[in-house]
Structures are given as structure tokens and as C-alpha cells.
Amino acid sequence: MTTACEIPTVSVSPLLSRQFVRLLVMVFGSGLSMYLLTSVVPMYLAANGSGGVGAGLSTAAMMFSAVGVELVVPRMLARWGYQVVLGLGLVLLGAPSLMLLASASLPVVLAVCIVRGAGLAILVVGAVALVADLTPPARRGEALGVYGVAVGVPAVIGLPLGVYLIDVVGFGALFVLAAVASLAGLVMLIGLPARIAVEEQHVKVLGGVRRSGLLMPTLVFAAVTVAAGISVTFLPLAVAGDRQSMVASALLLQAIAAPAARWLAGRYADRVGPAKLLAPALVLAAVGAGSLIFLPSPIAILIGSTCFGAGFGAAQNLTLTLMYNRVDRSRYGQVSALWNLAYDGGWGLGALAFGAIVGGTGYPVAFALTAAVVALAVVPAVRASAA
């Protein structure tokens, strides 16, 4: 019993536990491995005779491979646990980068992208599910925001740095650096949970999607990732070669804005609910994507990339938080897989479609179509906020 002078204390679970920090460090390394080569591999192909179609195929191959593997990751987690599965993902993402030292032929590069896509799928699905397992539900939005920073900071470093370092150290050194960044994360697996927290897992990724309320945020997020895949793949190719420093600056601004917005969206989503913030985030992303129709204006490129990064980052957190809030713990793996399917499927589809149409329409029209896809997603987001 407390007296009138005593103030009851409220127990608040710590957010940055030792296990969560280990996970964040691992995520940082694997993210750096991915983003160092995201814009570099298309440029590597273009420099060796494979033009826009080859660039689009490389991104699409990685992302569609990820989509296929993401369908089975929840089942892998249920059978083998976090440590084994995440370790496999780190190896598949990092080691194949070294094969690019041997050949720049399109079939070899596409094979490398396919294997790296499988590793990426394992890591993103496993890591997001583990975030939900390791952090208190009342602070889930903030935890996903912190995770978003750990994922986003490698983009801040890797996207512009990869483009910049091509002329400084060459493609080969970048391929080695990408391999080391991922493989070093194996050390961080020590101390992470070996098994998932709930024995009975919903391992069918596409089962019950409509009834559980997961369909809308999945499709909305996919629309935004279509534009994301296009921007990082084709912006370096859409701008004249002597202005690559401006492209690097634009990618840097986009990469900074995304994790910052992702963290802020998570903080406020815990207070007001993610659905109320989703439509404004999509509007911002659509405006940013639409600004690229004014190429080659430096102002349009820099402001558009920043706006898109902010809208994209916020949409990442809001859709994922919304999905987790609609299910019980047995579906955490399903949510992670669905969300990452939307991420990688939209990213790959956007790059593939853009590469196929840009030759006939030109970059301004193709970027306008990209903005229209994002704008269409505002409609269901508005309905969700009013529900």
C-alpha cells in the first residue's frame, strides 16, 4: 500500500537492450553491403556494355530473388531459429560480391544479384521479426524507428559513397568492401536468441492477408517502393556524366531524410496511431518523385530527392507499425515477410518497368508516371485514417 506522500513508480522496459544493440550492429553492416553496390552495379554494367536494360535487370534480379525467398523465411525461422537463418543471410549477401571481381558479363552479374537477393530476403525478414520479439509492444513504433535508422544510415553512407568511390578506388575495391561489411556481422549473432519466442507460428505468408487487415498497407507500401527502386537505379543514369557529384549529393540527401523521417514517424505513431500519418507521408513521397520531371534542374533533383526520402522513410515505419498492430505475435514472421515482399517486389518491379519504358518515353515522362503510382496510393491511405 502506498501512502499519500508516496508516488507510484511505473516500470518502463528498456528499448536498447544488449540483444537489440547486437541486432542493430549486424543490420548496419549488412545494409552497408547492400547500399554500397545498389547504384554501383548498374553503373558497372553500363560501363561494360550493358545499358539501361541491363541496369534495370540487375536491380530486378536481386529484388525478385528476394521476393521469392521471403515467402519461405518465416518457415525457416520456425524450424532453425534466428541465429542460423540470419547467419546464412549474411553469407549469401556478402560472399557473392567477390565474384564480380572475375567478370562483368551480364549473366554473371545477374547470378550474383540473385544470390545476394536471397541473402537480403533472409536478413530483412528475420531482422524485422526479431525487432518485434525483442522490444516492448508499447514502444514498437519507436523501436522500428531506431531499426530504421540502423538500416538508413548505411544508405546515407553507401549510396553516395559507392558512386563517389568508383573513380577513387575502382569497382574491385568496392566489391571487396561490400563482402567484408556483410560477413563481419557474423560476430554479432553471438548472444541473439537462437529460437523464436512463440512455438506456434503462422508460416503461410499469403494466408489470411485480407481478413487480417494486412492487404491495404502492403499494397500502399509497394507503390512507394516502386519509386524507390527507380530513383536509386536510374537517377545516376538520367543525369549527364559530368554531374555525378550532384547525383551523389541527391542520393545523400534522400538517404539522410529517410531514416530521420522513419524515426520521427515511429515516435509520433505510438501517440496518435500510424494510420493518421500515412496519407501525408505518401503525398510527400509523390511530390518528391514528381519533382524529377524537371530534370536536369539541380534544384528539382536535390529538393525532390529530399522530399521523396522523407516520405519514403515515414511510409516504411507507418505501414510496418500498422501491420504489427493488427496481428498477434504468432503472425510477426508473416508481417515481416509481407512488408519485405512489398519492399523488394515494388523495388524490382519499378526498376524493371522503368528500364523497359524509358527508352520510348524519355526520363521526364517516365518519372511523371512514377509519381502517379505513388499518388494513387494516397486514396486507400486516406480511407484508413478515417476508419
mmCIF file of C-alpha atoms in Angstrom:
data_model
loop_
_atom_site.group_PDB
_atom_site.id
_atom_site.type_symbol
_atom_site.label_atom_id
_atom_site.label_comp_id
_atom_site.label_asym_id
_atom_site.label_seq_id
_atom_site.Cartn_x
_atom_site.Cartn_y
_atom_site.Cartn_z
ATOM 1 C CA MET A 1 0.000 0.000 0.000
ATOM 2 C CA THR A 2 1.274 3.481 -0.827
ATOM 3 C CA THR A 3 0.835 6.482 1.452
ATOM 4 C CA ALA A 4 -0.357 9.911 0.339
ATOM 5 C CA CYS A 5 3.251 11.102 0.141
ATOM 6 C CA GLU A 6 4.473 8.221 -1.985
ATOM 7 C CA ILE A 7 4.444 8.354 -5.783
ATOM 8 C CA PRO A 8 3.820 5.032 -7.529
ATOM 9 C CA THR A 9 6.589 4.060 -9.923
ATOM 10 C CA VAL A 10 5.919 2.821 -13.430
ATOM 11 C CA SER A 11 8.162 0.182 -14.845
ATOM 12 C CA VAL A 12 9.341 1.072 -18.330
ATOM 13 C CA SER A 13 11.028 -1.651 -20.335
ATOM 14 C CA PRO A 14 14.385 -0.528 -21.774
ATOM 15 C CA LEU A 15 14.412 -0.136 -25.534
ATOM 16 C CA LEU A 16 18.129 -0.626 -26.265
ATOM 17 C CA SER A 17 18.803 -3.993 -24.694
ATOM 18 C CA ARG A 18 22.107 -5.748 -25.350
ATOM 19 C CA GLN A 19 20.463 -8.096 -27.822
ATOM 20 C CA PHE A 20 18.763 -5.248 -29.657
ATOM 21 C CA VAL A 21 22.090 -3.387 -29.974
ATOM 22 C CA ARG A 22 23.756 -6.507 -31.400
ATOM 23 C CA LEU A 23 20.964 -6.794 -33.929
ATOM 24 C CA LEU A 24 21.343 -3.128 -34.901
ATOM 25 C CA VAL A 25 25.097 -3.515 -35.474
ATOM 26 C CA MET A 26 24.507 -6.557 -37.671
ATOM 27 C CA VAL A 27 21.823 -4.715 -39.616
ATOM 28 C CA PHE A 28 24.163 -1.772 -40.132
ATOM 29 C CA GLY A 29 26.868 -3.956 -41.697
ATOM 30 C CA SER A 30 24.523 -5.852 -43.992
ATOM 31 C CA GLY A 31 22.834 -2.614 -45.026
ATOM 32 C CA LEU A 32 26.188 -1.092 -45.905
ATOM 33 C CA SER A 33 26.967 -4.152 -48.026
ATOM 34 C CA MET A 34 23.733 -3.690 -49.938
ATOM 35 C CA TYR A 35 23.774 0.064 -50.440
ATOM 36 C CA LEU A 36 27.417 0.324 -51.487
ATOM 37 C CA LEU A 37 26.506 -1.635 -54.604
ATOM 38 C CA THR A 38 22.886 -0.553 -55.188
ATOM 39 C CA SER A 39 23.787 2.192 -57.665
ATOM 40 C CA VAL A 40 27.280 0.838 -58.458
ATOM 41 C CA VAL A 41 26.233 -2.479 -60.041
ATOM 42 C CA PRO A 42 24.019 -0.772 -62.672
ATOM 43 C CA MET A 43 26.900 1.608 -63.433
ATOM 44 C CA TYR A 44 29.305 -1.362 -63.602
ATOM 45 C CA LEU A 45 27.097 -2.977 -66.223
ATOM 46 C CA ALA A 46 26.691 0.262 -68.162
ATOM 47 C CA ALA A 47 30.471 0.783 -68.169
ATOM 48 C CA ASN A 48 30.937 -2.692 -69.636
ATOM 49 C CA GLY A 49 28.406 -2.523 -72.451
ATOM 50 C CA SER A 50 25.066 -3.345 -70.806
ATOM 51 C CA GLY A 51 22.923 -0.208 -70.943
ATOM 52 C CA GLY A 52 19.655 0.781 -69.296
ATOM 53 C CA VAL A 53 18.065 -2.636 -69.771
ATOM 54 C CA GLY A 54 20.997 -4.322 -68.047
ATOM 55 C CA ALA A 55 20.847 -1.823 -65.189
ATOM 56 C CA GLY A 56 17.154 -2.474 -64.680
ATOM 57 C CA LEU A 57 17.673 -6.236 -64.875
ATOM 58 C CA SER A 58 20.358 -6.190 -62.175
ATOM 59 C CA THR A 59 18.114 -4.428 -59.672
ATOM 60 C CA ALA A 60 15.095 -6.516 -60.674
ATOM 61 C CA ALA A 61 17.052 -9.785 -60.380
ATOM 62 C CA MET A 62 18.117 -9.016 -56.831
ATOM 63 C CA MET A 63 14.711 -7.864 -55.700
ATOM 64 C CA PHE A 64 12.677 -10.601 -57.367
ATOM 65 C CA SER A 65 15.041 -13.182 -55.907
ATOM 66 C CA ALA A 66 14.408 -11.592 -52.529
ATOM 67 C CA VAL A 67 10.658 -11.784 -53.099
ATOM 68 C CA GLY A 68 10.805 -15.494 -53.829
ATOM 69 C CA VAL A 69 12.907 -16.308 -50.777
ATOM 70 C CA GLU A 70 10.886 -14.073 -48.451
ATOM 71 C CA LEU A 71 7.937 -16.415 -48.900
ATOM 72 C CA VAL A 72 9.813 -19.185 -47.083
ATOM 73 C CA VAL A 73 11.761 -17.231 -44.433
ATOM 74 C CA PRO A 74 9.014 -17.490 -41.747
ATOM 75 C CA ARG A 75 9.124 -21.274 -42.146
ATOM 76 C CA MET A 76 12.946 -21.206 -41.940
ATOM 77 C CA LEU A 77 12.800 -19.160 -38.740
ATOM 78 C CA ALA A 78 10.286 -21.533 -37.181
ATOM 79 C CA ARG A 79 12.496 -24.537 -37.981
ATOM 80 C CA TRP A 80 16.060 -23.277 -37.402
ATOM 81 C CA GLY A 81 15.749 -20.100 -35.339
ATOM 82 C CA TYR A 82 17.245 -16.651 -35.653
ATOM 83 C CA GLN A 83 20.979 -17.342 -35.349
ATOM 84 C CA VAL A 84 21.260 -19.969 -38.076
ATOM 85 C CA VAL A 85 18.964 -18.217 -40.516
ATOM 86 C CA LEU A 86 20.481 -14.762 -40.080
ATOM 87 C CA GLY A 87 23.980 -16.239 -40.410
ATOM 88 C CA LEU A 88 23.009 -17.805 -43.725
ATOM 89 C CA GLY A 89 21.663 -14.470 -44.891
ATOM 90 C CA LEU A 90 24.919 -12.659 -44.082
ATOM 91 C CA VAL A 91 26.961 -15.167 -46.073
ATOM 92 C CA LEU A 92 24.662 -15.088 -49.107
ATOM 93 C CA LEU A 93 24.589 -11.297 -49.174
ATOM 94 C CA GLY A 94 28.327 -10.749 -48.731
ATOM 95 C CA ALA A 95 30.345 -13.559 -50.305
ATOM 96 C CA PRO A 96 28.954 -13.397 -53.896
ATOM 97 C CA SER A 97 30.159 -9.782 -54.252
ATOM 98 C CA LEU A 98 33.651 -11.200 -54.725
ATOM 99 C CA MET A 99 32.515 -12.964 -57.922
ATOM 100 C CA LEU A 100 32.152 -9.564 -59.570
ATOM 101 C CA LEU A 101 35.940 -9.282 -59.473
ATOM 102 C CA ALA A 102 36.135 -12.066 -62.043
ATOM 103 C CA SER A 103 33.608 -10.934 -64.641
ATOM 104 C CA ALA A 104 31.391 -8.050 -65.734
ATOM 105 C CA SER A 105 29.292 -10.153 -68.108
ATOM 106 C CA LEU A 106 25.563 -9.736 -67.688
ATOM 107 C CA PRO A 107 24.837 -13.419 -66.831
ATOM 108 C CA VAL A 108 27.476 -13.476 -64.065
ATOM 109 C CA VAL A 109 26.326 -10.170 -62.593
ATOM 110 C CA LEU A 110 22.702 -11.279 -62.653
ATOM 111 C CA ALA A 111 23.609 -14.562 -60.934
ATOM 112 C CA VAL A 112 25.427 -12.614 -58.207
ATOM 113 C CA CYS A 113 22.407 -10.330 -57.801
ATOM 114 C CA ILE A 114 20.089 -13.331 -57.467
ATOM 115 C CA VAL A 115 22.168 -14.917 -54.690
ATOM 116 C CA ARG A 116 22.597 -11.592 -52.891
ATOM 117 C CA GLY A 117 18.845 -11.075 -53.159
ATOM 118 C CA ALA A 118 18.279 -14.357 -51.324
ATOM 119 C CA GLY A 119 20.591 -13.204 -48.542
ATOM 120 C CA LEU A 120 18.885 -9.851 -48.363
ATOM 121 C CA ALA A 121 15.491 -11.538 -48.047
ATOM 122 C CA ILE A 122 16.623 -13.681 -45.144
ATOM 123 C CA LEU A 123 18.173 -10.738 -43.306
ATOM 124 C CA VAL A 124 15.355 -8.243 -43.650
ATOM 125 C CA VAL A 125 12.566 -10.652 -42.773
ATOM 126 C CA GLY A 126 14.471 -12.178 -39.881
ATOM 127 C CA ALA A 127 15.681 -8.845 -38.502
ATOM 128 C CA VAL A 128 12.288 -7.130 -38.575
ATOM 129 C CA ALA A 129 10.616 -10.115 -36.895
ATOM 130 C CA LEU A 130 13.341 -10.127 -34.241
ATOM 131 C CA VAL A 131 12.831 -6.407 -33.566
ATOM 132 C CA ALA A 132 9.201 -7.119 -32.737
ATOM 133 C CA ASP A 133 10.265 -10.010 -30.487
ATOM 134 C CA LEU A 134 12.944 -8.072 -28.589
ATOM 135 C CA THR A 135 11.143 -4.776 -27.899
ATOM 136 C CA PRO A 136 8.115 -3.867 -25.719
ATOM 137 C CA PRO A 137 4.820 -3.510 -27.668
ATOM 138 C CA ALA A 138 4.079 -0.064 -26.201
ATOM 139 C CA ARG A 139 7.260 1.259 -27.807
ATOM 140 C CA ARG A 140 7.100 -0.727 -31.044
ATOM 141 C CA GLY A 141 6.835 2.303 -33.306
ATOM 142 C CA GLU A 142 9.895 3.872 -31.703
ATOM 143 C CA ALA A 143 11.801 0.568 -31.845
ATOM 144 C CA LEU A 144 11.038 0.216 -35.536
ATOM 145 C CA GLY A 145 12.161 3.814 -35.946
ATOM 146 C CA VAL A 146 15.507 3.036 -34.297
ATOM 147 C CA TYR A 147 15.792 -0.033 -36.509
ATOM 148 C CA GLY A 148 15.019 2.215 -39.468
ATOM 149 C CA VAL A 149 17.939 4.455 -38.528
ATOM 150 C CA ALA A 150 20.246 1.420 -38.354
ATOM 151 C CA VAL A 151 19.061 0.442 -41.831
ATOM 152 C CA GLY A 152 19.040 4.008 -43.146
ATOM 153 C CA VAL A 153 22.470 5.176 -42.018
ATOM 154 C CA PRO A 154 24.182 2.646 -44.326
ATOM 155 C CA ALA A 155 22.166 4.168 -47.154
ATOM 156 C CA VAL A 156 23.373 7.621 -46.112
ATOM 157 C CA ILE A 157 26.932 6.336 -46.334
ATOM 158 C CA GLY A 158 26.709 3.678 -49.010
ATOM 159 C CA LEU A 159 24.616 5.184 -51.812
ATOM 160 C CA PRO A 160 26.656 8.352 -52.381
ATOM 161 C CA LEU A 161 29.956 6.800 -51.280
ATOM 162 C CA GLY A 162 29.649 3.943 -53.746
ATOM 163 C CA VAL A 163 29.109 6.366 -56.648
ATOM 164 C CA TYR A 164 31.933 8.613 -55.455
ATOM 165 C CA LEU A 165 34.493 5.849 -54.860
ATOM 166 C CA ILE A 166 34.215 4.407 -58.364
ATOM 167 C CA ASP A 167 36.706 6.998 -59.623
ATOM 168 C CA VAL A 168 38.817 6.840 -56.452
ATOM 169 C CA VAL A 169 39.407 3.135 -55.744
ATOM 170 C CA GLY A 170 37.606 1.422 -58.619
ATOM 171 C CA PHE A 171 34.884 -1.202 -58.816
ATOM 172 C CA GLY A 172 37.016 -4.038 -57.448
ATOM 173 C CA ALA A 173 37.730 -2.449 -54.077
ATOM 174 C CA LEU A 174 34.038 -1.679 -53.656
ATOM 175 C CA PHE A 175 33.113 -5.307 -54.261
ATOM 176 C CA VAL A 176 35.569 -6.439 -51.566
ATOM 177 C CA LEU A 177 34.324 -3.814 -49.117
ATOM 178 C CA ALA A 178 30.719 -4.925 -49.652
ATOM 179 C CA ALA A 179 31.650 -8.540 -48.912
ATOM 180 C CA VAL A 180 33.533 -7.673 -45.714
ATOM 181 C CA ALA A 181 30.747 -5.403 -44.421
ATOM 182 C CA SER A 182 28.230 -8.249 -44.506
ATOM 183 C CA LEU A 183 30.448 -11.117 -43.334
ATOM 184 C CA ALA A 184 31.707 -9.133 -40.328
ATOM 185 C CA GLY A 185 28.151 -9.242 -38.962
ATOM 186 C CA LEU A 186 28.528 -12.940 -38.172
ATOM 187 C CA VAL A 187 30.237 -11.958 -34.915
ATOM 188 C CA MET A 188 27.106 -10.111 -33.770
ATOM 189 C CA LEU A 189 25.000 -13.261 -33.891
ATOM 190 C CA ILE A 190 26.550 -14.391 -30.597
ATOM 191 C CA GLY A 191 24.036 -13.557 -27.876
ATOM 192 C CA LEU A 192 20.995 -13.233 -30.124
ATOM 193 C CA PRO A 193 18.044 -15.572 -29.440
ATOM 194 C CA ALA A 194 18.553 -18.959 -31.003
ATOM 195 C CA ARG A 195 14.831 -19.694 -31.243
ATOM 196 C CA ILE A 196 11.731 -17.640 -31.925
ATOM 197 C CA ALA A 197 9.640 -16.594 -28.936
ATOM 198 C CA VAL A 198 6.377 -18.325 -29.893
ATOM 199 C CA GLU A 199 6.290 -22.014 -30.772
ATOM 200 C CA GLU A 200 3.186 -21.899 -32.965
ATOM 201 C CA GLN A 201 3.965 -19.635 -35.919
ATOM 202 C CA HIS A 202 1.781 -18.612 -38.853
ATOM 203 C CA VAL A 203 4.239 -19.564 -41.597
ATOM 204 C CA LYS A 204 1.958 -19.143 -44.649
ATOM 205 C CA VAL A 205 2.934 -15.658 -45.800
ATOM 206 C CA LEU A 206 -0.084 -15.060 -48.035
ATOM 207 C CA GLY A 207 -2.637 -16.825 -45.838
ATOM 208 C CA GLY A 208 -5.427 -14.688 -44.381
ATOM 209 C CA VAL A 209 -3.963 -11.413 -45.640
ATOM 210 C CA ARG A 210 -7.283 -9.767 -46.438
ATOM 211 C CA ARG A 211 -9.059 -10.899 -43.259
ATOM 212 C CA SER A 212 -6.215 -9.752 -41.010
ATOM 213 C CA GLY A 213 -6.174 -6.220 -42.438
ATOM 214 C CA LEU A 214 -2.671 -6.586 -43.887
ATOM 215 C CA LEU A 215 -3.559 -6.201 -47.571
ATOM 216 C CA MET A 216 -4.011 -2.412 -47.679
ATOM 217 C CA PRO A 217 -0.734 -1.390 -46.007
ATOM 218 C CA THR A 218 1.133 -3.997 -48.065
ATOM 219 C CA LEU A 219 -0.124 -2.601 -51.385
ATOM 220 C CA VAL A 220 0.288 1.014 -50.291
ATOM 221 C CA PHE A 221 3.880 0.427 -49.307
ATOM 222 C CA ALA A 222 4.576 -1.425 -52.567
ATOM 223 C CA ALA A 223 3.542 1.681 -54.510
ATOM 224 C CA VAL A 224 6.167 3.762 -52.692
ATOM 225 C CA THR A 225 8.920 1.196 -53.137
ATOM 226 C CA VAL A 226 8.303 1.193 -56.902
ATOM 227 C CA ALA A 227 9.537 4.794 -56.907
ATOM 228 C CA ALA A 228 12.414 3.982 -54.543
ATOM 229 C CA GLY A 229 13.822 1.312 -56.830
ATOM 230 C CA ILE A 230 13.597 3.670 -59.783
ATOM 231 C CA SER A 231 15.305 6.603 -58.096
ATOM 232 C CA VAL A 232 18.448 4.797 -56.905
ATOM 233 C CA THR A 233 18.816 2.772 -60.115
ATOM 234 C CA PHE A 234 18.173 5.409 -62.766
ATOM 235 C CA LEU A 235 18.930 8.807 -61.265
ATOM 236 C CA PRO A 236 22.694 8.305 -61.806
ATOM 237 C CA LEU A 237 21.954 7.351 -65.434
ATOM 238 C CA ALA A 238 19.461 10.154 -66.061
ATOM 239 C CA VAL A 239 21.944 12.927 -65.317
ATOM 240 C CA ALA A 240 24.896 13.779 -67.535
ATOM 241 C CA GLY A 241 28.144 12.036 -66.579
ATOM 242 C CA ASP A 242 29.956 15.242 -65.625
ATOM 243 C CA ARG A 243 27.372 15.952 -62.900
ATOM 244 C CA GLN A 244 27.797 12.795 -60.841
ATOM 245 C CA SER A 245 28.753 14.842 -57.771
ATOM 246 C CA MET A 246 25.269 16.365 -57.826
ATOM 247 C CA VAL A 247 23.728 12.898 -58.116
ATOM 248 C CA ALA A 248 25.793 11.755 -55.159
ATOM 249 C CA SER A 249 24.531 14.773 -53.188
ATOM 250 C CA ALA A 250 20.922 13.983 -54.115
ATOM 251 C CA LEU A 251 21.303 10.352 -53.044
ATOM 252 C CA LEU A 252 22.909 11.542 -49.818
ATOM 253 C CA LEU A 253 20.002 13.883 -49.033
ATOM 254 C CA GLN A 254 17.482 11.156 -49.817
ATOM 255 C CA ALA A 255 19.357 8.692 -47.645
ATOM 256 C CA ILE A 256 19.554 11.148 -44.722
ATOM 257 C CA ALA A 257 15.889 12.141 -44.947
ATOM 258 C CA ALA A 258 14.596 8.544 -44.978
ATOM 259 C CA PRO A 259 15.867 7.274 -41.594
ATOM 260 C CA ALA A 260 15.214 10.625 -39.915
ATOM 261 C CA ALA A 261 11.596 10.571 -41.083
ATOM 262 C CA ARG A 262 11.299 6.900 -40.229
ATOM 263 C CA TRP A 263 12.355 7.547 -36.642
ATOM 264 C CA LEU A 264 10.125 10.625 -36.229
ATOM 265 C CA ALA A 265 7.153 8.789 -37.724
ATOM 266 C CA GLY A 266 7.680 5.971 -35.236
ATOM 267 C CA ARG A 267 7.781 8.368 -32.285
ATOM 268 C CA TYR A 268 4.508 10.037 -33.251
ATOM 269 C CA ALA A 269 2.814 6.840 -34.438
ATOM 270 C CA ASP A 270 2.981 5.475 -30.880
ATOM 271 C CA ARG A 271 0.988 8.537 -29.754
ATOM 272 C CA VAL A 272 -1.575 9.224 -32.491
ATOM 273 C CA GLY A 273 -1.632 5.964 -34.437
ATOM 274 C CA PRO A 274 0.150 5.170 -37.722
ATOM 275 C CA ALA A 275 -2.953 5.401 -39.935
ATOM 276 C CA LYS A 276 -3.364 9.149 -39.353
ATOM 277 C CA LEU A 277 0.162 9.884 -40.587
ATOM 278 C CA LEU A 278 0.274 7.590 -43.607
ATOM 279 C CA ALA A 279 -1.510 9.762 -46.188
ATOM 280 C CA PRO A 280 0.675 12.872 -45.558
ATOM 281 C CA ALA A 281 3.774 10.692 -45.907
ATOM 282 C CA LEU A 282 2.578 9.386 -49.280
ATOM 283 C CA VAL A 283 1.789 12.900 -50.524
ATOM 284 C CA LEU A 284 5.331 13.974 -49.658
ATOM 285 C CA ALA A 285 6.784 10.963 -51.487
ATOM 286 C CA ALA A 286 4.643 11.650 -54.570
ATOM 287 C CA VAL A 287 5.731 15.289 -54.669
ATOM 288 C CA GLY A 288 9.360 14.243 -54.411
ATOM 289 C CA ALA A 289 9.068 11.683 -57.206
ATOM 290 C CA GLY A 290 7.187 14.183 -59.371
ATOM 291 C CA SER A 291 9.916 16.801 -58.981
ATOM 292 C CA LEU A 292 12.228 14.676 -61.107
ATOM 293 C CA ILE A 293 10.225 15.528 -64.243
ATOM 294 C CA PHE A 294 12.159 18.807 -64.211
ATOM 295 C CA LEU A 295 15.478 17.109 -64.952
ATOM 296 C CA PRO A 296 18.215 18.222 -65.287
ATOM 297 C CA SER A 297 17.434 21.080 -62.870
ATOM 298 C CA PRO A 298 19.741 20.760 -59.824
ATOM 299 C CA ILE A 299 17.064 22.271 -57.558
ATOM 300 C CA ALA A 300 14.467 19.745 -58.716
ATOM 301 C CA ILE A 301 16.866 16.854 -58.213
ATOM 302 C CA LEU A 302 18.044 17.901 -54.742
ATOM 303 C CA ILE A 303 14.661 19.006 -53.338
ATOM 304 C CA GLY A 304 12.803 16.132 -54.982
ATOM 305 C CA SER A 305 15.224 13.546 -53.600
ATOM 306 C CA THR A 306 14.917 15.022 -50.101
ATOM 307 C CA CYS A 307 11.108 15.084 -50.173
ATOM 308 C CA PHE A 308 10.913 11.580 -51.540
ATOM 309 C CA GLY A 309 13.359 10.302 -48.937
ATOM 310 C CA ALA A 310 11.301 11.797 -46.118
ATOM 311 C CA GLY A 311 8.006 10.440 -47.437
ATOM 312 C CA PHE A 312 9.501 7.039 -48.159
ATOM 313 C CA GLY A 313 11.096 6.768 -44.722
ATOM 314 C CA ALA A 314 7.901 7.730 -42.923
ATOM 315 C CA ALA A 315 5.854 5.291 -45.023
ATOM 316 C CA GLN A 316 8.265 2.488 -44.125
ATOM 317 C CA ASN A 317 7.646 2.881 -40.409
ATOM 318 C CA LEU A 318 3.937 3.667 -40.584
ATOM 319 C CA THR A 319 2.947 0.720 -42.778
ATOM 320 C CA LEU A 320 5.019 -1.732 -40.740
ATOM 321 C CA THR A 321 3.718 -0.463 -37.388
ATOM 322 C CA LEU A 322 0.158 -0.555 -38.701
ATOM 323 C CA MET A 323 0.607 -4.161 -39.792
ATOM 324 C CA TYR A 324 2.095 -5.302 -36.472
ATOM 325 C CA ASN A 325 -0.715 -3.574 -34.571
ATOM 326 C CA ARG A 326 -3.302 -5.614 -36.476
ATOM 327 C CA VAL A 327 -1.993 -9.109 -35.654
ATOM 328 C CA ASP A 328 -0.960 -11.252 -32.695
ATOM 329 C CA ARG A 329 2.577 -12.456 -32.031
ATOM 330 C CA SER A 330 2.203 -15.679 -33.993
ATOM 331 C CA ARG A 331 1.958 -13.614 -37.202
ATOM 332 C CA TYR A 332 5.067 -11.470 -36.667
ATOM 333 C CA GLY A 333 7.015 -13.518 -39.206
ATOM 334 C CA GLN A 334 4.183 -13.189 -41.717
ATOM 335 C CA VAL A 335 4.051 -9.411 -41.271
ATOM 336 C CA SER A 336 7.792 -9.101 -41.743
ATOM 337 C CA ALA A 337 7.708 -11.253 -44.875
ATOM 338 C CA LEU A 338 4.727 -9.417 -46.390
ATOM 339 C CA TRP A 339 6.213 -5.997 -45.729
ATOM 340 C CA ASN A 340 9.523 -7.002 -47.239
ATOM 341 C CA LEU A 341 7.752 -8.584 -50.194
ATOM 342 C CA ALA A 342 6.192 -5.194 -50.838
ATOM 343 C CA TYR A 343 9.574 -3.527 -50.399
ATOM 344 C CA ASP A 344 11.597 -5.772 -52.680
ATOM 345 C CA GLY A 345 8.824 -6.580 -55.152
ATOM 346 C CA GLY A 346 8.000 -2.918 -55.666
ATOM 347 C CA TRP A 347 11.692 -2.009 -55.878
ATOM 348 C CA GLY A 348 12.405 -4.666 -58.509
ATOM 349 C CA LEU A 349 9.201 -4.123 -60.497
ATOM 350 C CA GLY A 350 9.799 -0.383 -60.606
ATOM 351 C CA ALA A 351 13.351 -0.769 -61.906
ATOM 352 C CA LEU A 352 12.336 -3.363 -64.492
ATOM 353 C CA ALA A 353 9.318 -1.423 -65.795
ATOM 354 C CA PHE A 354 11.156 1.899 -65.843
ATOM 355 C CA GLY A 355 14.063 0.385 -67.785
ATOM 356 C CA ALA A 356 11.613 -1.025 -70.332
ATOM 357 C CA ILE A 357 9.681 2.213 -70.963
ATOM 358 C CA VAL A 358 12.242 4.990 -70.519
ATOM 359 C CA GLY A 359 13.755 4.409 -73.951
ATOM 360 C CA GLY A 360 10.432 5.247 -75.581
ATOM 361 C CA THR A 361 9.176 7.992 -73.294
ATOM 362 C CA GLY A 362 12.303 9.735 -72.014
ATOM 363 C CA TYR A 363 13.146 10.354 -68.384
ATOM 364 C CA PRO A 364 10.692 13.211 -67.581
ATOM 365 C CA VAL A 365 7.601 11.280 -68.688
ATOM 366 C CA ALA A 366 8.801 8.087 -67.009
ATOM 367 C CA PHE A 367 9.363 9.956 -63.716
ATOM 368 C CA ALA A 368 5.885 11.511 -64.041
ATOM 369 C CA LEU A 369 4.370 8.029 -64.317
ATOM 370 C CA THR A 370 6.348 7.022 -61.243
ATOM 371 C CA ALA A 371 4.859 9.903 -59.241
ATOM 372 C CA ALA A 372 1.362 8.929 -60.404
ATOM 373 C CA VAL A 373 1.787 5.408 -58.999
ATOM 374 C CA VAL A 374 2.676 6.834 -55.582
ATOM 375 C CA ALA A 375 -0.163 9.360 -55.722
ATOM 376 C CA LEU A 376 -2.723 6.607 -56.317
ATOM 377 C CA ALA A 377 -1.741 5.024 -53.004
ATOM 378 C CA VAL A 378 -2.931 8.131 -51.139
ATOM 379 C CA VAL A 379 -6.582 7.136 -51.663
ATOM 380 C CA PRO A 380 -6.626 3.930 -49.553
ATOM 381 C CA ALA A 381 -4.367 5.635 -47.003
ATOM 382 C CA VAL A 382 -6.913 8.419 -46.539
ATOM 383 C CA ARG A 383 -9.676 5.866 -46.100
ATOM 384 C CA ALA A 384 -7.634 4.059 -43.468
ATOM 385 C CA SER A 385 -7.077 7.268 -41.498
ATOM 386 C CA ALA A 386 -10.802 7.989 -41.488
ATOM 387 C CA ALA A 387 -11.767 4.490 -40.339
#
